Tab-separated table of C-alpha atoms in Angstrom:
chain	number	residue	atom	x	y	z
A	1	GLU	CA	8.363	5.265	-31.585
A	2	ALA	CA	5.502	3.871	-33.825
A	3	VAL	CA	1.944	3.810	-32.491
A	4	GLN	CA	-1.029	2.265	-33.910
A	5	VAL	CA	-4.572	2.146	-32.181
A	6	GLY	CA	-6.707	-0.760	-32.794
A	7	SER	CA	-10.525	-0.377	-33.417
A	8	GLY	CA	-12.593	-2.889	-31.692
A	9	GLY	CA	-9.835	-5.464	-31.193
A	10	ASN	CA	-5.942	-5.742	-31.257
A	11	GLY	CA	-3.617	-3.508	-33.128
A	12	THR	CA	0.062	-4.341	-33.498
A	13	THR	CA	3.001	-2.395	-34.857
A	14	SER	CA	6.758	-2.225	-34.440
A	15	ASP	CA	9.359	0.375	-34.054
A	16	GLY	CA	12.211	-1.903	-35.180
A	17	ASP	CA	13.230	-3.184	-31.783
A	18	TYR	CA	9.989	-4.259	-30.044
A	19	ASN	CA	6.406	-5.063	-31.073
A	20	TYR	CA	3.678	-2.818	-29.514
A	21	THR	CA	-0.013	-4.265	-29.008
A	22	THR	CA	-2.802	-1.831	-28.445
A	23	ILE	CA	-5.958	-3.507	-27.103
A	24	THR	CA	-9.267	-1.734	-27.032
A	25	SER	CA	-12.013	-2.851	-24.729
A	26	PRO	CA	-15.157	-1.613	-23.012
A	27	ILE	CA	-15.163	-0.043	-19.691
A	28	TYR	CA	-16.447	-2.425	-16.988
A	29	PRO	CA	-18.507	-1.287	-13.976
A	30	GLY	CA	-16.916	-0.778	-10.724
A	31	ARG	CA	-18.614	0.391	-7.365
A	32	LYS	CA	-17.283	1.037	-3.971
A	33	THR	CA	-19.354	2.420	-1.069
A	34	GLN	CA	-18.188	3.498	2.367
A	35	ASN	CA	-20.038	4.780	5.433
A	36	GLN	CA	-18.494	5.973	8.596
A	37	TYR	CA	-19.911	7.065	11.930
A	38	TRP	CA	-17.938	8.158	15.052
A	39	ALA	CA	-18.352	9.863	18.376
A	40	GLU	CA	-16.070	11.476	20.987
A	41	VAL	CA	-17.032	12.481	24.603
A	42	ASN	CA	-14.582	14.229	26.971
A	43	TRP	CA	-15.318	14.498	30.687
A	44	ASP	CA	-13.142	16.789	32.916
A	45	LEU	CA	-12.966	15.068	36.339
A	46	GLY	CA	-10.518	17.572	37.895
A	47	PRO	CA	-7.203	16.053	37.996
A	48	VAL	CA	-8.056	13.500	35.231
A	49	THR	CA	-9.868	13.807	31.924
A	50	ALA	CA	-11.762	10.799	30.571
A	51	THR	CA	-12.222	10.363	26.805
A	52	TYR	CA	-14.395	7.886	25.080
A	53	GLN	CA	-14.193	7.434	21.337
A	54	GLY	CA	-16.314	5.023	19.314
A	55	ALA	CA	-16.418	4.436	15.502
A	56	TYR	CA	-18.121	2.238	12.940
A	57	ARG	CA	-17.038	1.982	9.310
A	58	SER	CA	-18.530	-0.194	6.530
A	59	TRP	CA	-16.945	-0.727	3.067
A	60	LYS	CA	-18.351	-2.548	0.239
A	61	GLN	CA	-16.793	-3.281	-3.262
A	62	ASN	CA	-18.213	-4.738	-6.581
A	63	ASP	CA	-15.637	-4.479	-9.340
A	64	HIS	CA	-15.378	-6.012	-12.785
A	65	ASN	CA	-11.799	-5.596	-14.202
A	66	LEU	CA	-10.144	-6.524	-17.487
A	67	LEU	CA	-6.786	-7.913	-16.629
A	68	GLU	CA	-5.493	-8.856	-20.219
A	69	GLY	CA	-7.370	-8.424	-23.370
A	70	ASN	CA	-5.355	-11.208	-25.094
A	71	PHE	CA	-4.261	-13.597	-22.297
A	72	LEU	CA	-0.814	-14.955	-23.333
A	73	PHE	CA	-1.919	-14.779	-26.897
A	74	SER	CA	-4.740	-17.305	-26.371
A	75	GLY	CA	-7.408	-15.003	-28.051
A	76	ALA	CA	-9.419	-14.955	-24.871
A	77	SER	CA	-9.456	-12.083	-22.383
A	78	LEU	CA	-8.688	-12.522	-18.796
A	79	GLN	CA	-11.317	-10.784	-16.523
A	80	GLN	CA	-11.722	-10.392	-12.814
A	81	MET	CA	-14.620	-9.974	-10.462
A	82	ILE	CA	-13.992	-8.679	-6.891
A	83	GLU	CA	-16.868	-8.554	-4.485
A	84	THR	CA	-16.824	-7.518	-0.839
A	85	PRO	CA	-20.358	-7.464	0.417
A	86	VAL	CA	-19.214	-7.124	4.124
A	87	ASN	CA	-16.226	-5.250	5.564
A	88	HIS	CA	-17.278	-3.820	8.881
A	89	PHE	CA	-14.837	-2.116	11.341
A	90	HIS	CA	-15.965	-1.380	14.982
A	91	THR	CA	-13.619	0.276	17.412
A	92	GLU	CA	-14.085	1.578	21.010
A	93	GLU	CA	-11.547	3.342	23.212
A	94	LEU	CA	-11.725	4.556	26.795
A	95	ARG	CA	-8.795	6.748	27.846
A	96	PHE	CA	-7.775	8.643	30.935
A	97	ALA	CA	-5.187	11.431	30.923
A	98	SER	CA	-3.756	13.564	33.670
A	99	ASN	CA	-4.532	17.434	33.917
A	100	GLY	CA	-2.320	20.196	35.252
A	101	ASP	CA	1.225	21.224	34.640
A	102	SER	CA	3.074	18.947	37.010
A	103	ALA	CA	6.454	17.403	35.896
A	104	LEU	CA	4.724	14.058	35.369
A	105	SER	CA	1.998	13.652	32.767
A	106	TRP	CA	0.353	10.432	31.843
A	107	GLN	CA	-2.306	8.615	29.983
A	108	GLY	CA	-3.689	5.111	29.843
A	109	GLY	CA	-6.750	3.199	28.602
A	110	LEU	CA	-8.399	0.258	26.884
A	111	PHE	CA	-9.022	-0.363	23.148
A	112	TYR	CA	-11.365	-2.734	21.267
A	113	TYR	CA	-11.203	-3.579	17.529
A	114	ASN	CA	-13.492	-5.929	15.557
A	115	ASN	CA	-13.495	-6.452	11.794
A	116	LYS	CA	-15.868	-8.864	9.878
A	117	LEU	CA	-14.765	-9.356	6.260
A	118	ARG	CA	-16.622	-11.255	3.504
A	119	THR	CA	-14.879	-11.219	0.067
A	120	SER	CA	-14.602	-13.174	-3.184
A	121	LEU	CA	-12.265	-12.930	-6.144
A	122	ARG	CA	-12.689	-14.664	-9.421
A	123	ASN	CA	-10.424	-14.692	-12.485
A	124	PHE	CA	-11.878	-16.179	-15.657
A	125	LEU	CA	-11.427	-16.395	-19.420
A	126	VAL	CA	-14.013	-14.854	-21.900
A	127	ASN	CA	-14.351	-15.521	-25.570
A	128	GLY	CA	-14.994	-13.023	-28.244
A	129	ALA	CA	-18.710	-13.285	-27.762
A	130	GLY	CA	-18.373	-12.315	-24.142
A	131	ASP	CA	-19.053	-15.804	-22.691
A	132	GLU	CA	-17.094	-17.324	-19.871
A	133	ILE	CA	-15.060	-20.295	-21.138
A	134	ALA	CA	-12.721	-21.188	-18.241
A	135	LEU	CA	-12.391	-20.421	-14.568
A	136	GLN	CA	-8.769	-19.572	-13.837
A	137	SER	CA	-8.849	-19.193	-10.094
A	138	GLU	CA	-11.308	-18.345	-7.348
A	139	THR	CA	-11.182	-17.520	-3.638
A	140	THR	CA	-13.915	-16.755	-1.041
A	141	ASP	CA	-13.067	-15.527	2.347
A	142	LYS	CA	-14.766	-15.104	5.715
A	143	LYS	CA	-12.525	-13.565	8.235
A	144	ASP	CA	-13.255	-12.190	11.728
A	145	THR	CA	-10.475	-10.284	13.545
A	146	ARG	CA	-10.910	-9.243	17.176
A	147	ASN	CA	-8.374	-7.301	19.256
A	148	ILE	CA	-8.438	-6.089	22.889
A	149	GLY	CA	-5.563	-3.831	23.919
A	150	ALA	CA	-4.415	-1.982	27.084
A	151	PHE	CA	-1.884	0.802	26.946
A	152	ALA	CA	-0.180	3.415	29.256
A	153	GLU	CA	2.331	6.248	28.655
A	154	ALA	CA	4.047	8.678	30.902
A	155	THR	CA	6.308	11.759	30.260
A	156	TYR	CA	8.467	13.149	33.114
A	157	ALA	CA	10.187	16.533	32.783
A	158	VAL	CA	13.610	16.039	34.401
A	159	ASN	CA	14.107	19.749	34.097
A	160	PRO	CA	12.628	22.534	31.849
A	161	SER	CA	14.843	21.325	28.870
A	162	PHE	CA	14.938	17.576	29.279
A	163	ARG	CA	12.023	15.117	29.094
A	164	VAL	CA	11.662	11.334	29.212
A	165	THR	CA	8.746	9.381	27.816
A	166	LEU	CA	7.973	5.666	28.524
A	167	GLY	CA	5.032	3.661	27.094
A	168	ALA	CA	3.766	0.160	26.951
A	169	ARG	CA	0.902	-1.698	25.293
A	170	TYR	CA	-0.444	-5.250	25.352
A	171	ASP	CA	-2.708	-6.776	22.618
A	172	ASP	CA	-4.672	-9.932	22.604
A	173	THR	CA	-5.653	-10.754	18.922
A	174	LYS	CA	-7.689	-13.570	17.422
A	175	VAL	CA	-8.299	-14.342	13.795
A	176	THR	CA	-10.916	-16.789	12.633
A	177	VAL	CA	-10.952	-17.710	8.885
A	178	SER	CA	-13.096	-19.833	6.648
A	179	GLU	CA	-11.706	-19.945	3.030
A	180	TYR	CA	-12.132	-21.728	-0.282
A	181	SER	CA	-9.329	-21.602	-2.927
A	182	TYR	CA	-9.350	-23.043	-6.395
A	183	GLU	CA	-6.544	-22.843	-8.855
A	184	ASN	CA	-6.985	-24.238	-12.495
A	185	GLN	CA	-3.933	-26.428	-13.027
A	186	TYR	CA	-4.598	-26.106	-16.855
A	187	SER	CA	-4.798	-22.356	-16.857
A	188	LEU	CA	-2.073	-22.091	-19.439
A	189	CYS	CA	-3.704	-24.353	-21.931
A	190	GLY	CA	-4.180	-22.631	-25.249
A	191	THR	CA	-1.574	-19.991	-24.481
A	192	ALA	CA	1.899	-19.168	-25.850
A	193	VAL	CA	3.367	-21.000	-22.797
A	194	ALA	CA	1.232	-24.139	-22.802
A	195	PHE	CA	4.380	-26.138	-23.369
A	196	THR	CA	5.287	-25.667	-19.663
A	197	LEU	CA	2.105	-27.870	-18.754
A	198	ALA	CA	3.628	-30.921	-20.454
A	199	PRO	CA	4.554	-32.706	-17.131
A	200	VAL	CA	0.990	-31.825	-15.585
A	201	LEU	CA	-0.829	-33.041	-18.681
A	202	ALA	CA	1.140	-36.278	-18.860
A	203	ALA	CA	0.574	-36.993	-15.102
A	204	ASN	CA	-3.181	-36.648	-15.553
A	205	ASN	CA	-3.467	-38.296	-19.016
A	206	ALA	CA	-4.943	-35.157	-20.339
A	207	VAL	CA	-4.678	-32.880	-23.443
A	208	CYS	CA	-5.414	-29.161	-23.772
A	209	THR	CA	-8.702	-28.569	-25.536
A	210	GLY	CA	-8.850	-24.645	-25.487
A	211	PRO	CA	-7.821	-21.585	-23.606
A	212	GLY	CA	-7.666	-22.708	-19.924
A	213	GLN	CA	-9.352	-25.952	-20.796
A	214	ALA	CA	-8.355	-29.661	-20.926
A	215	SER	CA	-9.894	-33.049	-21.482
A	216	VAL	CA	-9.699	-33.925	-17.939
A	217	ALA	CA	-11.205	-31.786	-14.933
A	218	SER	CA	-8.728	-29.866	-12.861
A	219	ARG	CA	-8.043	-30.894	-9.293
A	220	PRO	CA	-10.797	-29.618	-6.881
A	221	GLY	CA	-10.437	-26.525	-4.601
A	222	THR	CA	-9.329	-26.552	-1.014
A	223	SER	CA	-11.315	-25.397	2.096
A	224	ILE	CA	-10.755	-24.462	5.599
A	225	ASN	CA	-13.638	-23.836	8.092
A	226	ASN	CA	-13.496	-21.625	11.225
A	227	GLU	CA	-9.742	-22.095	11.737
A	228	SER	CA	-8.423	-19.682	14.479
A	229	VAL	CA	-5.145	-18.370	15.405
A	230	LYS	CA	-4.330	-16.301	18.545
A	231	TYR	CA	-1.468	-13.718	19.064
A	232	HIS	CA	-0.311	-12.038	22.200
A	233	ASN	CA	1.908	-8.973	21.653
A	234	PHE	CA	3.708	-6.644	24.111
A	235	ASN	CA	5.161	-3.501	22.690
A	236	TYR	CA	6.970	-0.560	24.284
A	237	LYS	CA	8.240	3.012	23.613
A	238	ALA	CA	11.014	5.133	24.981
A	239	ARG	CA	11.811	8.645	23.912
A	240	LEU	CA	14.249	11.358	25.089
A	241	GLU	CA	13.787	15.048	24.210
A	242	TYR	CA	16.119	17.899	24.888
A	243	ASP	CA	15.703	21.604	24.237
A	244	LEU	CA	18.906	23.075	22.842
A	245	ALA	CA	17.127	26.435	22.886
A	246	GLN	CA	13.539	27.747	23.078
A	247	ARG	CA	12.873	26.754	19.401
A	248	ASN	CA	15.394	23.997	18.760
A	249	MET	CA	14.798	20.358	20.088
A	250	VAL	CA	16.632	17.142	19.569
A	251	TYR	CA	15.112	13.667	20.264
A	252	ALA	CA	15.895	10.025	20.039
A	253	SER	CA	13.379	7.179	20.360
A	254	VAL	CA	13.052	3.418	20.076
A	255	SER	CA	9.692	1.768	19.708
A	256	THR	CA	8.081	-1.572	18.654
A	257	GLY	CA	4.977	-2.465	16.725
A	258	PHE	CA	3.307	-5.545	15.428
A	259	ARG	CA	0.968	-6.556	12.638
A	260	PRO	CA	-1.171	-9.687	13.425
A	261	GLY	CA	-0.448	-12.912	11.563
A	262	ASP	CA	-3.007	-14.843	9.576
A	263	ILE	CA	-4.211	-18.172	8.377
A	264	GLY	CA	-4.973	-19.065	4.844
A	265	ILE	CA	-4.507	-21.539	1.852
A	266	SER	CA	-1.380	-21.558	-0.111
A	267	GLN	CA	-0.616	-24.187	-2.788
A	268	GLY	CA	-3.491	-26.161	-1.587
A	269	GLU	CA	-2.386	-26.345	2.004
A	270	THR	CA	-3.424	-24.579	5.218
A	271	ASN	CA	-0.744	-22.214	6.336
A	272	ARG	CA	-0.344	-20.115	9.469
A	273	TYR	CA	1.645	-16.862	9.462
A	274	ARG	CA	3.252	-15.485	12.630
A	275	ALA	CA	2.836	-11.870	13.617
A	276	GLU	CA	5.057	-9.301	11.829
A	277	LYS	CA	7.208	-7.373	14.499
A	278	LEU	CA	8.954	-4.008	13.978
A	279	THR	CA	11.530	-2.301	16.046
A	280	SER	CA	12.059	1.344	15.158
A	281	TYR	CA	15.152	3.485	16.008
A	282	GLU	CA	14.828	7.165	15.266
A	283	ILE	CA	16.893	10.309	16.024
A	284	GLY	CA	15.942	13.826	14.786
A	285	SER	CA	15.606	17.506	15.484
A	286	LYS	CA	12.684	20.029	15.278
A	287	ASN	CA	13.585	23.697	14.751
A	288	ARG	CA	12.216	27.112	14.092
A	289	PHE	CA	14.188	30.057	12.856
A	290	LEU	CA	13.796	33.707	11.548
A	291	ASP	CA	11.236	34.722	14.180
A	292	ASN	CA	9.251	31.492	13.601
A	293	THR	CA	8.832	32.092	9.823
A	294	LEU	CA	11.131	29.046	8.993
A	295	GLN	CA	10.625	25.659	10.341
A	296	VAL	CA	13.100	22.860	9.620
A	297	ASN	CA	12.650	19.288	10.804
A	298	LEU	CA	15.178	16.536	10.437
A	299	ALA	CA	14.930	12.720	11.098
A	300	ALA	CA	16.881	9.545	10.500
A	301	TYR	CA	15.537	6.084	11.184
A	302	TYR	CA	16.290	2.415	11.066
A	303	TYR	CA	13.628	-0.221	10.989
A	304	VAL	CA	14.108	-3.845	11.871
A	305	TYR	CA	11.353	-6.148	10.648
A	306	ASP	CA	11.258	-9.485	12.245
A	307	GLY	CA	9.403	-11.499	9.642
A	308	PHE	CA	8.000	-9.021	7.038
A	309	GLN	CA	4.942	-10.538	5.543
A	310	THR	CA	5.289	-10.975	1.732
A	311	THR	CA	4.672	-13.235	-1.269
A	312	PHE	CA	6.802	-14.849	-3.883
A	313	ARG	CA	6.877	-17.437	-6.481
A	314	PRO	CA	9.377	-20.377	-5.985
A	315	ASP	CA	11.897	-21.283	-8.780
A	316	ASN	CA	11.039	-24.650	-10.484
A	317	PRO	CA	13.941	-25.451	-12.877
A	318	ASP	CA	11.488	-27.726	-14.787
A	319	ASN	CA	9.103	-24.841	-15.550
A	320	PRO	CA	10.643	-21.865	-17.385
A	321	ALA	CA	7.283	-19.851	-16.997
A	322	ASP	CA	6.484	-20.626	-13.259
A	323	PHE	CA	6.571	-16.965	-12.612
A	324	ALA	CA	3.134	-16.897	-14.392
A	325	THR	CA	1.703	-20.101	-13.380
A	326	ASN	CA	-1.302	-20.095	-11.099
A	327	GLY	CA	-1.068	-21.764	-7.813
A	328	THR	CA	2.618	-21.216	-7.261
A	329	GLN	CA	2.551	-17.992	-5.242
A	330	VAL	CA	3.589	-18.555	-1.651
A	331	ARG	CA	3.031	-16.192	1.308
A	332	ILE	CA	5.978	-16.150	3.843
A	333	ASN	CA	7.527	-14.115	6.638
A	334	VAL	CA	10.969	-12.833	5.741
A	335	PRO	CA	13.244	-10.430	7.879
A	336	ALA	CA	13.820	-6.986	6.381
A	337	ARG	CA	15.617	-3.742	7.207
A	338	ASN	CA	14.781	-0.139	6.400
A	339	LEU	CA	17.253	2.657	6.527
A	340	GLY	CA	15.888	6.220	5.833
A	341	GLY	CA	15.755	9.959	6.525
A	342	GLU	CA	13.378	12.948	6.188
A	343	LEU	CA	13.725	16.609	5.831
A	344	GLU	CA	10.788	19.053	6.107
A	345	VAL	CA	11.177	22.699	5.364
A	346	LEU	CA	8.343	25.216	5.682
A	347	TYR	CA	9.056	28.992	5.020
A	348	GLN	CA	6.504	31.709	5.265
A	349	PRO	CA	8.318	34.934	4.428
A	350	THR	CA	4.907	36.965	4.604
A	351	ASN	CA	1.469	36.330	5.742
A	352	ASN	CA	0.414	35.577	2.131
A	353	ASP	CA	3.322	33.436	1.016
A	354	ARG	CA	4.199	29.877	1.951
A	355	ILE	CA	6.991	27.586	0.615
A	356	THR	CA	7.220	23.835	1.474
A	357	ILE	CA	10.065	21.470	0.491
A	358	ASN	CA	10.127	17.666	1.700
A	359	TYR	CA	12.854	15.122	1.015
A	360	ASN	CA	12.578	11.412	1.836
A	361	TYR	CA	15.100	8.708	1.505
A	362	VAL	CA	14.588	5.035	2.120
A	363	ARG	CA	16.556	1.957	1.369
A	364	SER	CA	14.982	-1.534	2.113
A	365	ARG	CA	16.472	-4.873	1.879
A	366	TRP	CA	15.814	-8.548	2.751
A	367	VAL	CA	18.031	-10.249	5.344
A	368	ASN	CA	18.481	-13.826	6.504
A	369	ARG	CA	16.252	-15.064	3.639
A	370	PRO	CA	14.917	-18.567	3.678
A	371	GLN	CA	16.395	-20.746	0.897
A	372	THR	CA	13.319	-21.166	-1.195
A	373	PHE	CA	12.645	-17.454	-1.105
A	374	ALA	CA	16.247	-16.557	-2.058
A	375	GLU	CA	16.119	-19.048	-4.929
A	376	GLY	CA	12.700	-17.797	-6.225
A	377	GLN	CA	13.416	-14.063	-5.737
A	378	PRO	CA	17.171	-13.559	-5.981
A	379	GLY	CA	17.194	-9.720	-5.430
A	380	THR	CA	18.096	-8.562	-1.856
A	381	THR	CA	16.909	-5.040	-2.389
A	382	ARG	CA	13.186	-4.530	-1.913
A	383	ALA	CA	11.497	-2.638	-4.660
A	384	GLY	CA	10.664	0.979	-3.783
A	385	THR	CA	11.538	4.682	-4.403
A	386	PRO	CA	14.802	5.569	-2.728
A	387	HIS	CA	14.564	9.454	-3.239
A	388	THR	CA	11.289	11.456	-3.200
A	389	VAL	CA	11.167	15.235	-3.282
A	390	THR	CA	7.981	17.325	-3.035
A	391	GLY	CA	7.737	21.016	-3.092
A	392	ALA	CA	4.937	23.803	-3.169
A	393	TYR	CA	4.505	27.533	-3.372
A	394	GLN	CA	1.300	29.313	-2.685
A	395	HIS	CA	0.423	32.962	-2.619
A	396	VAL	CA	-2.832	34.348	-1.391
A	397	PHE	CA	-4.264	37.593	-3.005
A	398	ASN	CA	-6.853	39.733	-1.017
A	399	VAL	CA	-9.591	40.545	-3.354
A	400	SER	CA	-11.150	44.130	-3.317
A	401	GLY	CA	-14.557	43.989	-1.832
A	402	GLY	CA	-13.739	40.787	0.189
A	403	GLY	CA	-12.543	37.216	-0.375
A	404	THR	CA	-9.299	35.784	-1.258
A	405	ILE	CA	-7.652	34.233	-4.236
A	406	ALA	CA	-4.928	31.544	-3.467
A	407	ALA	CA	-2.667	30.488	-6.324
A	408	ARG	CA	-0.652	27.208	-5.761
A	409	ILE	CA	1.963	25.205	-7.671
A	410	ASP	CA	3.430	21.980	-6.489
A	411	GLY	CA	5.565	19.158	-7.831
A	412	LYS	CA	6.858	15.756	-7.015
A	413	PHE	CA	10.084	14.110	-8.097
A	414	GLU	CA	10.835	10.324	-7.754
A	415	SER	CA	14.221	8.963	-8.430
A	416	ALA	CA	14.932	5.961	-10.647
A	417	HIS	CA	13.891	2.617	-8.839
A	418	LEU	CA	12.752	-0.979	-8.989
A	419	THR	CA	9.033	-1.174	-9.657
A	420	GLN	CA	8.819	-4.752	-8.323
A	421	ASN	CA	10.998	-7.679	-7.214
A	422	LEU	CA	11.247	-10.186	-10.108
A	423	GLN	CA	11.092	-14.004	-10.013
A	424	ALA	CA	14.232	-15.866	-10.745
A	425	ASP	CA	13.181	-16.854	-14.386
A	426	LEU	CA	12.919	-13.234	-15.303
A	427	LEU	CA	16.529	-12.476	-14.176
A	428	LYS	CA	18.193	-15.223	-16.066
A	429	PRO	CA	20.692	-14.157	-18.824
A	430	GLU	CA	18.781	-15.736	-21.621
A	431	GLU	CA	15.667	-13.713	-20.819
A	432	PRO	CA	15.084	-10.562	-23.006
A	433	GLN	CA	16.863	-7.521	-21.766
A	434	TYR	CA	13.703	-5.403	-21.176
A	435	TYR	CA	12.637	-7.683	-18.317
A	436	ARG	CA	15.707	-6.647	-16.368
A	437	GLY	CA	15.811	-3.057	-17.649
A	438	TYR	CA	12.368	-1.663	-18.640
A	439	MET	CA	10.318	-4.055	-16.601
A	440	ALA	CA	12.212	-4.062	-13.247
A	441	HIS	CA	13.418	-0.483	-13.462
A	442	VAL	CA	12.045	2.940	-14.262
A	443	GLY	CA	13.915	6.183	-14.578
A	444	ASP	CA	13.568	9.535	-12.898
A	445	ARG	CA	10.057	10.979	-12.825
A	446	ALA	CA	8.689	14.387	-12.224
A	447	VAL	CA	5.061	15.612	-12.155
A	448	GLY	CA	3.738	19.185	-11.601
A	449	ASN	CA	0.253	20.454	-10.626
A	450	ALA	CA	-1.260	23.848	-10.304
A	451	GLN	CA	-4.476	25.342	-8.905
A	452	ILE	CA	-6.186	28.626	-8.108
A	453	THR	CA	-8.959	28.956	-5.568
A	454	PHE	CA	-11.380	31.819	-4.900
A	455	THR	CA	-12.937	31.921	-1.398
A	456	THR	CA	-15.538	34.358	-0.279
A	457	GLU	CA	-14.919	36.555	2.767
A	458	ASP	CA	-17.273	34.600	4.983
A	459	LYS	CA	-15.460	31.270	3.936
A	460	ARG	CA	-18.898	29.739	2.896
A	461	TYR	CA	-18.270	29.384	-0.894
A	462	SER	CA	-15.222	28.561	-2.989
A	463	LEU	CA	-14.370	27.820	-6.567
A	464	THR	CA	-11.137	25.985	-7.644
A	465	ALA	CA	-9.693	25.434	-11.000
A	466	TYR	CA	-6.835	22.927	-11.180
A	467	VAL	CA	-4.400	21.186	-13.560
A	468	ARG	CA	-2.812	17.958	-12.637
A	469	ASN	CA	0.312	16.982	-14.513
A	470	PHE	CA	0.468	20.225	-16.272
A	471	THR	CA	3.448	19.173	-18.334
A	472	ASN	CA	1.512	16.155	-19.657
A	473	ALA	CA	4.450	13.941	-18.684
A	474	LYS	CA	3.868	10.323	-19.840
A	475	TYR	CA	5.630	7.845	-17.636
A	476	PRO	CA	5.014	4.131	-18.423
A	477	VAL	CA	4.089	1.511	-15.791
A	478	TYR	CA	5.164	-1.966	-16.939
A	479	ASP	CA	3.488	-5.210	-16.003
A	480	ILE	CA	4.369	-8.764	-16.991
A	481	ILE	CA	1.861	-10.368	-19.322
A	482	GLY	CA	3.247	-13.754	-18.411
A	483	ASN	CA	4.803	-14.564	-21.722
A	484	VAL	CA	8.570	-14.431	-22.361
A	485	ASP	CA	7.995	-12.102	-25.375
A	486	ALA	CA	5.478	-9.618	-24.026
A	487	ILE	CA	4.840	-7.085	-21.399
A	488	ASN	CA	1.935	-4.765	-20.609
A	489	VAL	CA	2.628	-1.084	-20.766
A	490	ASN	CA	0.298	1.503	-19.123
A	491	TYR	CA	0.896	5.189	-18.557
A	492	ALA	CA	0.381	7.342	-15.440
A	493	ASP	CA	-2.454	9.943	-15.549
A	494	PRO	CA	-2.168	12.470	-18.311
A	495	ARG	CA	-2.934	16.164	-17.984
A	496	ILE	CA	-6.216	16.693	-16.164
A	497	ILE	CA	-8.184	20.002	-16.045
A	498	GLY	CA	-11.029	20.433	-13.707
A	499	ILE	CA	-13.140	22.689	-11.491
A	500	VAL	CA	-14.479	22.192	-8.023
A	501	ALA	CA	-17.234	24.279	-6.434
A	502	GLY	CA	-17.762	24.178	-2.652
A	503	ALA	CA	-20.347	25.414	-0.163
A	504	ARG	CA	-20.537	25.339	3.537
A	505	PHE	CA	-23.979	25.557	5.412
């Protein structure tokens, strides 16, 4: 592999099979601020305990990002501004729960949620002097989401070994949106795929005059003002538990959940999206062995998504690069299914040693796909990591004179998997092989970490030295630039060494 680093611009080299472009650029500022306040009050009323929980969280964002240093070989850089001046979350919950040790235990209450969001996103092209030369796309959103819910749950012990739990919840949700959306129909002017704009230019009697620019103004943006959608959702839960022995339990459950729908602008039109519904089926077992030093938990689950919310780009036979064309992305509800399993193992052979191993498997696929979705995104398997294994070992040393030293090593393994679902144009036989291979698929990956922490005897002070990715493994992350001859390649975080000092007062 040949590598060349550019200085203040672009450097290109080749290893015989592929060309590599290294882009140097300044670091742009980004700022995120979060504040959170919460309170909990418990009141013992004898047979019943009343609990109140209130919380308020605010989150702000002001980020300037470089998306591409040489946008589709236009010579201009594609930059992005994301601003979120308002994102407030306010929740209130009042819950009542039974006291005592009777065969029937229960809880129920009311829940309130309110979110106010104001955000904007701008993608724009900048020339070598740092001046903005073309606006690619822009959206501004004002969204208010309000939810009122009521819930109840009860568990009945049929006998000391067998328990039944039933629960229900009703939610009333209202989403109110004001949005402005603009997509530059000449965004590919001056790029390596400008030829795909021929029908658009001809229809508007226009010609390209520069990166993202044409002799005729692009069509205006689209707005919606204070449009509202309402959702009424009923969900339930049923669970059976049986104790095989004092420290061995099996269970089976079925439950439902929902994610509210939305309203927004897609391809210049106002679209309403129905709520996302999920039905979850799960069986499992929780166990302890070897005098409680070994804990083993197993679970298998099957998720049924009725209308998973996702986005895709339709396939236009007349546009071989529609996978990279602004304004083509569509948001839609598509049914999906998840099948998975989990294994958790925790072993503590001594008071100073702890070993943990976790394994997760999941397979996800689309079902009953709408025709336009199936044509635009032919793959039926949803991108994701099928096998994940994490493990850790920790030993605590008692220090003479007081205090402890805890040494820990851990690692994570991810099996080969799809990084994203590709649009139809990137899966056609005439496209370069690296789109189907390198781009859509990555190999097995493993990363290890280590740390050592000294803590004083009174637990007030601590000092930690750590190494992340101690093998300095370099795993590429691929991204489409938008041109049929180029992809972006980034790397996961390299080896990182650091020190953290802590104090409690």
